[in-house]
mmCIF file of C-alpha atoms and ligand atoms in Angstrom:
data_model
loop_
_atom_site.group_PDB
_atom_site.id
_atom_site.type_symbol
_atom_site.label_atom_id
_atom_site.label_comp_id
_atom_site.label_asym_id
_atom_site.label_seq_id
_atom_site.Cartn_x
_atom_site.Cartn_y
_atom_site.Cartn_z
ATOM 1 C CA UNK A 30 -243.242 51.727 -46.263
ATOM 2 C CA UNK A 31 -239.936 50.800 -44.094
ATOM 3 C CA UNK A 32 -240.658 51.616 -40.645
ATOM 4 C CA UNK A 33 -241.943 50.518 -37.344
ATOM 5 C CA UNK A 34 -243.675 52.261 -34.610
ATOM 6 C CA UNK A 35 -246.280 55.239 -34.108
ATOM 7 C CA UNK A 36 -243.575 57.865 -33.307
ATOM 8 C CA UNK A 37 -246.439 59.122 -30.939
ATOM 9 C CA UNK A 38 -243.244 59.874 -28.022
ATOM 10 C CA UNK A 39 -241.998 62.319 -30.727
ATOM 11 C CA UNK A 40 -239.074 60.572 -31.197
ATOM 12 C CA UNK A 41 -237.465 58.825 -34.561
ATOM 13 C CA UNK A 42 -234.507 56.345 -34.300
ATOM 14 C CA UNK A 43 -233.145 56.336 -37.478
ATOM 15 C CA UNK A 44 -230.363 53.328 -38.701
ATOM 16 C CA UNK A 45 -228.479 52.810 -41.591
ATOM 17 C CA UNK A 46 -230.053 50.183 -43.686
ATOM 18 C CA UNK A 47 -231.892 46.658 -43.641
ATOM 19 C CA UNK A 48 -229.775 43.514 -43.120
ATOM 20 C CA UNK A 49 -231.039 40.142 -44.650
ATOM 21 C CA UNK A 50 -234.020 39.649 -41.450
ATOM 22 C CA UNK A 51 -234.858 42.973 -42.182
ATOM 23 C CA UNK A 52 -234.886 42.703 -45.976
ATOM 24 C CA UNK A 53 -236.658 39.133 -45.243
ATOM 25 C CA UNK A 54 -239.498 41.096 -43.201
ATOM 26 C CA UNK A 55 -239.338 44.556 -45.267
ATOM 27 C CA UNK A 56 -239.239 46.515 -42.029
ATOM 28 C CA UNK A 57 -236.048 47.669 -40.087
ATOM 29 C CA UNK A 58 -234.285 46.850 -37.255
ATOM 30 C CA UNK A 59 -235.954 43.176 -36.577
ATOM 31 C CA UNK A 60 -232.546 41.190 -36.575
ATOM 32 C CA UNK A 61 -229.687 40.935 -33.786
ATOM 33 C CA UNK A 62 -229.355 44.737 -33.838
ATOM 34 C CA UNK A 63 -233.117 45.192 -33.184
ATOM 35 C CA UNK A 64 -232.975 42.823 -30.723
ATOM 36 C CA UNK A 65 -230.698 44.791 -28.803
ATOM 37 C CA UNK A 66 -232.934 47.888 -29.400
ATOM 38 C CA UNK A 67 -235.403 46.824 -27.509
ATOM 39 C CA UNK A 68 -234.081 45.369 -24.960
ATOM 40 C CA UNK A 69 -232.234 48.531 -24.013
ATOM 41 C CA UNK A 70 -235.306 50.471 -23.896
ATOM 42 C CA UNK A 71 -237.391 47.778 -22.430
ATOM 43 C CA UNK A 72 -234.561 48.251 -19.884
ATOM 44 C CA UNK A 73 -235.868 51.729 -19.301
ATOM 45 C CA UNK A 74 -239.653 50.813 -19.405
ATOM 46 C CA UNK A 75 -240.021 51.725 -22.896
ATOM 47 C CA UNK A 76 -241.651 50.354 -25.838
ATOM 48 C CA UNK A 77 -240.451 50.508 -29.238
ATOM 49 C CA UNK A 78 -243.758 51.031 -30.896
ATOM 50 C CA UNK A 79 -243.419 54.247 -29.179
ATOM 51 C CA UNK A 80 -240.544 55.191 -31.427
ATOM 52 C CA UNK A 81 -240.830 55.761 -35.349
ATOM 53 C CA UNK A 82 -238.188 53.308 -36.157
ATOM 54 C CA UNK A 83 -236.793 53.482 -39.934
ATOM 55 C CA UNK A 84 -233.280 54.012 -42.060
ATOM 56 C CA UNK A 85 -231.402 56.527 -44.373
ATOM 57 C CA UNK A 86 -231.930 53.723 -47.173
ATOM 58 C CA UNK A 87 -235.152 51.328 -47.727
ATOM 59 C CA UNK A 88 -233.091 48.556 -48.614
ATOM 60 C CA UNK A 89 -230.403 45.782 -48.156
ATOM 61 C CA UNK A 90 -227.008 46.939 -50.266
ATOM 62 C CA UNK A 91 -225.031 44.460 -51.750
ATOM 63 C CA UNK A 92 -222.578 42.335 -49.474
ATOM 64 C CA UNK A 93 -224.493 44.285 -46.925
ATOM 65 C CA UNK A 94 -221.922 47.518 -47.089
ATOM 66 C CA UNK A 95 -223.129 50.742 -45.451
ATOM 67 C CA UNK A 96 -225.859 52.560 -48.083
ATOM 68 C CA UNK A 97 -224.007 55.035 -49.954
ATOM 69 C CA UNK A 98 -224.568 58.349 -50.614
ATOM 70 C CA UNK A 99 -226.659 58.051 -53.680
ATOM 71 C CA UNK A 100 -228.496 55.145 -52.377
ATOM 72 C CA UNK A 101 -229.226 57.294 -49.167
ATOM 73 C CA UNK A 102 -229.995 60.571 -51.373
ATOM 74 C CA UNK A 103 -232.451 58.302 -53.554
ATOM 75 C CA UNK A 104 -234.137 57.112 -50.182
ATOM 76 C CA UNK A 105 -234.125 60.952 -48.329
ATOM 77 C CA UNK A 106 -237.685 61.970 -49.461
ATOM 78 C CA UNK A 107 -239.189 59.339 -48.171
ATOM 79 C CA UNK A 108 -237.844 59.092 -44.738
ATOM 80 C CA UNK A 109 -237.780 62.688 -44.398
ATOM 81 C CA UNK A 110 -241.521 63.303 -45.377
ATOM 82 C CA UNK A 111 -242.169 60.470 -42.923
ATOM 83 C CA UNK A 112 -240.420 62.345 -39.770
ATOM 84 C CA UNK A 113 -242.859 65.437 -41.129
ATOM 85 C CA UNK A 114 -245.761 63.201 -41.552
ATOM 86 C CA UNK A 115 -245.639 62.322 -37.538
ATOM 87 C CA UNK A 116 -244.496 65.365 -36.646
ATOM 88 C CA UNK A 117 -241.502 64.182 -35.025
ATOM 89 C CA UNK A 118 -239.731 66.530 -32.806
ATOM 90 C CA UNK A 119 -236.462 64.600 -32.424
ATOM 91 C CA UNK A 120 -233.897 62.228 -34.380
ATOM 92 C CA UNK A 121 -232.321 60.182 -33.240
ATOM 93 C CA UNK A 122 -229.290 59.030 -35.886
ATOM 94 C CA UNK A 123 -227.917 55.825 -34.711
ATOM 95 C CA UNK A 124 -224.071 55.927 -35.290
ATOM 96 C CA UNK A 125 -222.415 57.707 -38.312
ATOM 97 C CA UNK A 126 -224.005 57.290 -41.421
ATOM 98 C CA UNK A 127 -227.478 58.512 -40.428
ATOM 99 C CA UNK A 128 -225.525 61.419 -38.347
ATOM 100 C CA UNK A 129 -223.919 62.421 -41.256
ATOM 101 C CA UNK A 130 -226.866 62.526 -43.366
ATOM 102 C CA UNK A 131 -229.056 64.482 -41.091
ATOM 103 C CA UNK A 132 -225.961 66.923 -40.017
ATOM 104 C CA UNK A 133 -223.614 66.395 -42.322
ATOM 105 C CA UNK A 134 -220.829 65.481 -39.622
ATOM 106 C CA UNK A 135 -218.864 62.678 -38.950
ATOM 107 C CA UNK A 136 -217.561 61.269 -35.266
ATOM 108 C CA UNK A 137 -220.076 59.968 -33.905
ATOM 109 C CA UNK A 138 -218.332 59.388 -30.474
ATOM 110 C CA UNK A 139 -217.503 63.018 -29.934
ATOM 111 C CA UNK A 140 -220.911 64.373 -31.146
ATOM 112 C CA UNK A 141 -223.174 61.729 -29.679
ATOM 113 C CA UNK A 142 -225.373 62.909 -26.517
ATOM 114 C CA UNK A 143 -225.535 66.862 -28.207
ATOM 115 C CA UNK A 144 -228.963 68.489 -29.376
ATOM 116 C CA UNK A 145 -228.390 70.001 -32.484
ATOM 117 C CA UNK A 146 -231.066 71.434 -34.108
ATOM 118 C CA UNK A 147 -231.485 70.797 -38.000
ATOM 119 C CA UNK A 148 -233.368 73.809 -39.710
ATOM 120 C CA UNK A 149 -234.728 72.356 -42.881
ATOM 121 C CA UNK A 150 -236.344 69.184 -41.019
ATOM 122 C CA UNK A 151 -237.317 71.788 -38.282
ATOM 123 C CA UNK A 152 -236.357 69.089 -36.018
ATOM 124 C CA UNK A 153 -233.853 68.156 -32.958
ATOM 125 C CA UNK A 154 -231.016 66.045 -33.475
ATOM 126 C CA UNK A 155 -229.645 63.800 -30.652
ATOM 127 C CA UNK A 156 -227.040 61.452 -32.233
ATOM 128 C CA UNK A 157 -226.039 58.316 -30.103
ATOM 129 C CA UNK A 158 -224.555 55.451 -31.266
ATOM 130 C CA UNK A 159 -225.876 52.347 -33.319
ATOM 131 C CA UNK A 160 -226.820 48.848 -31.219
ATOM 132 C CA UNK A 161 -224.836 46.873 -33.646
ATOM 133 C CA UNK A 162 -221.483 48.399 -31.929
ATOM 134 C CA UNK A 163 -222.954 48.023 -28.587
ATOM 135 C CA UNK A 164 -223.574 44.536 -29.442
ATOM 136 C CA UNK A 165 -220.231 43.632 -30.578
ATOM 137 C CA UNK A 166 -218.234 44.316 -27.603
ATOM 138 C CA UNK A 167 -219.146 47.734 -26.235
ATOM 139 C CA UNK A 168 -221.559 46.628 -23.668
ATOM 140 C CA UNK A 169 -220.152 49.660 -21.793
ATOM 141 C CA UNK A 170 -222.177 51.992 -23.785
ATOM 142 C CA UNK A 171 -225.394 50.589 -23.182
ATOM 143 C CA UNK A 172 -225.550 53.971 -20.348
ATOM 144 C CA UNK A 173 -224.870 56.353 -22.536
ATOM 145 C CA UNK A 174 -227.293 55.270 -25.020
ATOM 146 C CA UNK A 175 -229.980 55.025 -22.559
ATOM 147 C CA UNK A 176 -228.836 58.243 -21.276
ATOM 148 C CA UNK A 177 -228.698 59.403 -25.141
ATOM 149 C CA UNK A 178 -232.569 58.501 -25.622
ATOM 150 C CA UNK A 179 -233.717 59.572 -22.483
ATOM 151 C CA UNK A 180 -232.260 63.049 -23.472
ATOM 152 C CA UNK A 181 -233.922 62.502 -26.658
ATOM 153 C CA UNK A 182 -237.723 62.087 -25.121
ATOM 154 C CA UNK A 183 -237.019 64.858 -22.754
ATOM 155 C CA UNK A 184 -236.530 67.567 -25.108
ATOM 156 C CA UNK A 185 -239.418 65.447 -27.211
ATOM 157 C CA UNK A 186 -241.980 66.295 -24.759
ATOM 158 C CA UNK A 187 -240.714 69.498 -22.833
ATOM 159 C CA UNK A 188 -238.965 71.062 -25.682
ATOM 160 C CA UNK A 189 -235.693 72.150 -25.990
ATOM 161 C CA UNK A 190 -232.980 72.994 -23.578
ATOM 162 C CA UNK A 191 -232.587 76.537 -22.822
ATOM 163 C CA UNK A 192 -229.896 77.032 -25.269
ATOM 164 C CA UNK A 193 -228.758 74.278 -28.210
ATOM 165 C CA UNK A 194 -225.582 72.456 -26.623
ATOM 166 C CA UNK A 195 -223.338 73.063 -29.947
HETATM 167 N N1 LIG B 18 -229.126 48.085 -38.809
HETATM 168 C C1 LIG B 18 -229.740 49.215 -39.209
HETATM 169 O O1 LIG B 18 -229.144 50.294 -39.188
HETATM 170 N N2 LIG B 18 -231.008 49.125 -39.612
HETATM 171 C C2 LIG B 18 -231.703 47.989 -39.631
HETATM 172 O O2 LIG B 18 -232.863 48.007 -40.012
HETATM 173 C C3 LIG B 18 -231.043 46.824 -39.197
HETATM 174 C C4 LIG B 18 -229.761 46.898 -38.792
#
């Protein structure tokens, strides 16, 4: 099983796919990227075994290329019966490809910070952006995507806001 974390917040940050520490380990987000993860929420007193941490695709592709569609279709019913499994109430897509697979939408700059709510997971969705870009050179982010998460474990544990934002 590719994940981390107990999901107990409610809340599901889901990435792309593993690199080669993750493929190494067989669990995501434990290189450079991860590394980032947690320090930005350690930032905000969190802990990442908080979080159910996993990807659109259980595996390294080759040349380590974003997962493509059928590699993240042949992965879906796994990931998707885990968010339903721990009964998470939001996800969190980190950056475009897991956005676009949950909502079928691409920009993640423009759509990132929104709760949009995804009928057949019967979930939230609070798209922010992936660590990896924060790490190379968009320090300036690291608000937003605290801002982005704390959003995310607000509507986690009060429920939504009044109305959906989009
Ligand atoms: N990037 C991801 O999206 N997932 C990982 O597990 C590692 C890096």
């Amino acid at each position: 099983m590719s994940f981390t974390g107990t999901g107990r917040n409610g809340v599901c940050l889901l990435g792309e796919a593993y690199g080669e520490v993750e493929k190494k380990r067989n669990k995501p987000f434990q290189g450079p990227a991860g590394a980032v993860l947690a320090r930005m929420l350690a930032m905000m007193g969190l802990d990442r075994d908080d979080f159910l941490i996993t990807n659109v695709h259980w595996d390294q592709p080759p040349h380590n290329r974003e997962p493509s569609d059928a590699e993240i279709e042949q992965d879906r019913p796994k990931w998707e019966a885990l968010l339903d499994q721990n009964k998470i109430k939001v996800v969190a897509p980190l950056g475009n490809v897991p956005m676009r697979a949950v909502l079928e939408m691409d920009g993640i700059q423009g759509k990132r910070g929104y709760c949009y709510w995804q009928d057949r997971l019967g979930c939230y969705v609070l798209p922010t952006v992936h660590p990896a870009f924060i790490m190379r050179g968009n320090a300036n982010w690291t608000a937003l995507w605290l801002h982005d998460i704390q959003k995310a474990l607000d509507i986690a544990q009060e429920g939504p806001p009044k109305a959906p934002d989009r």
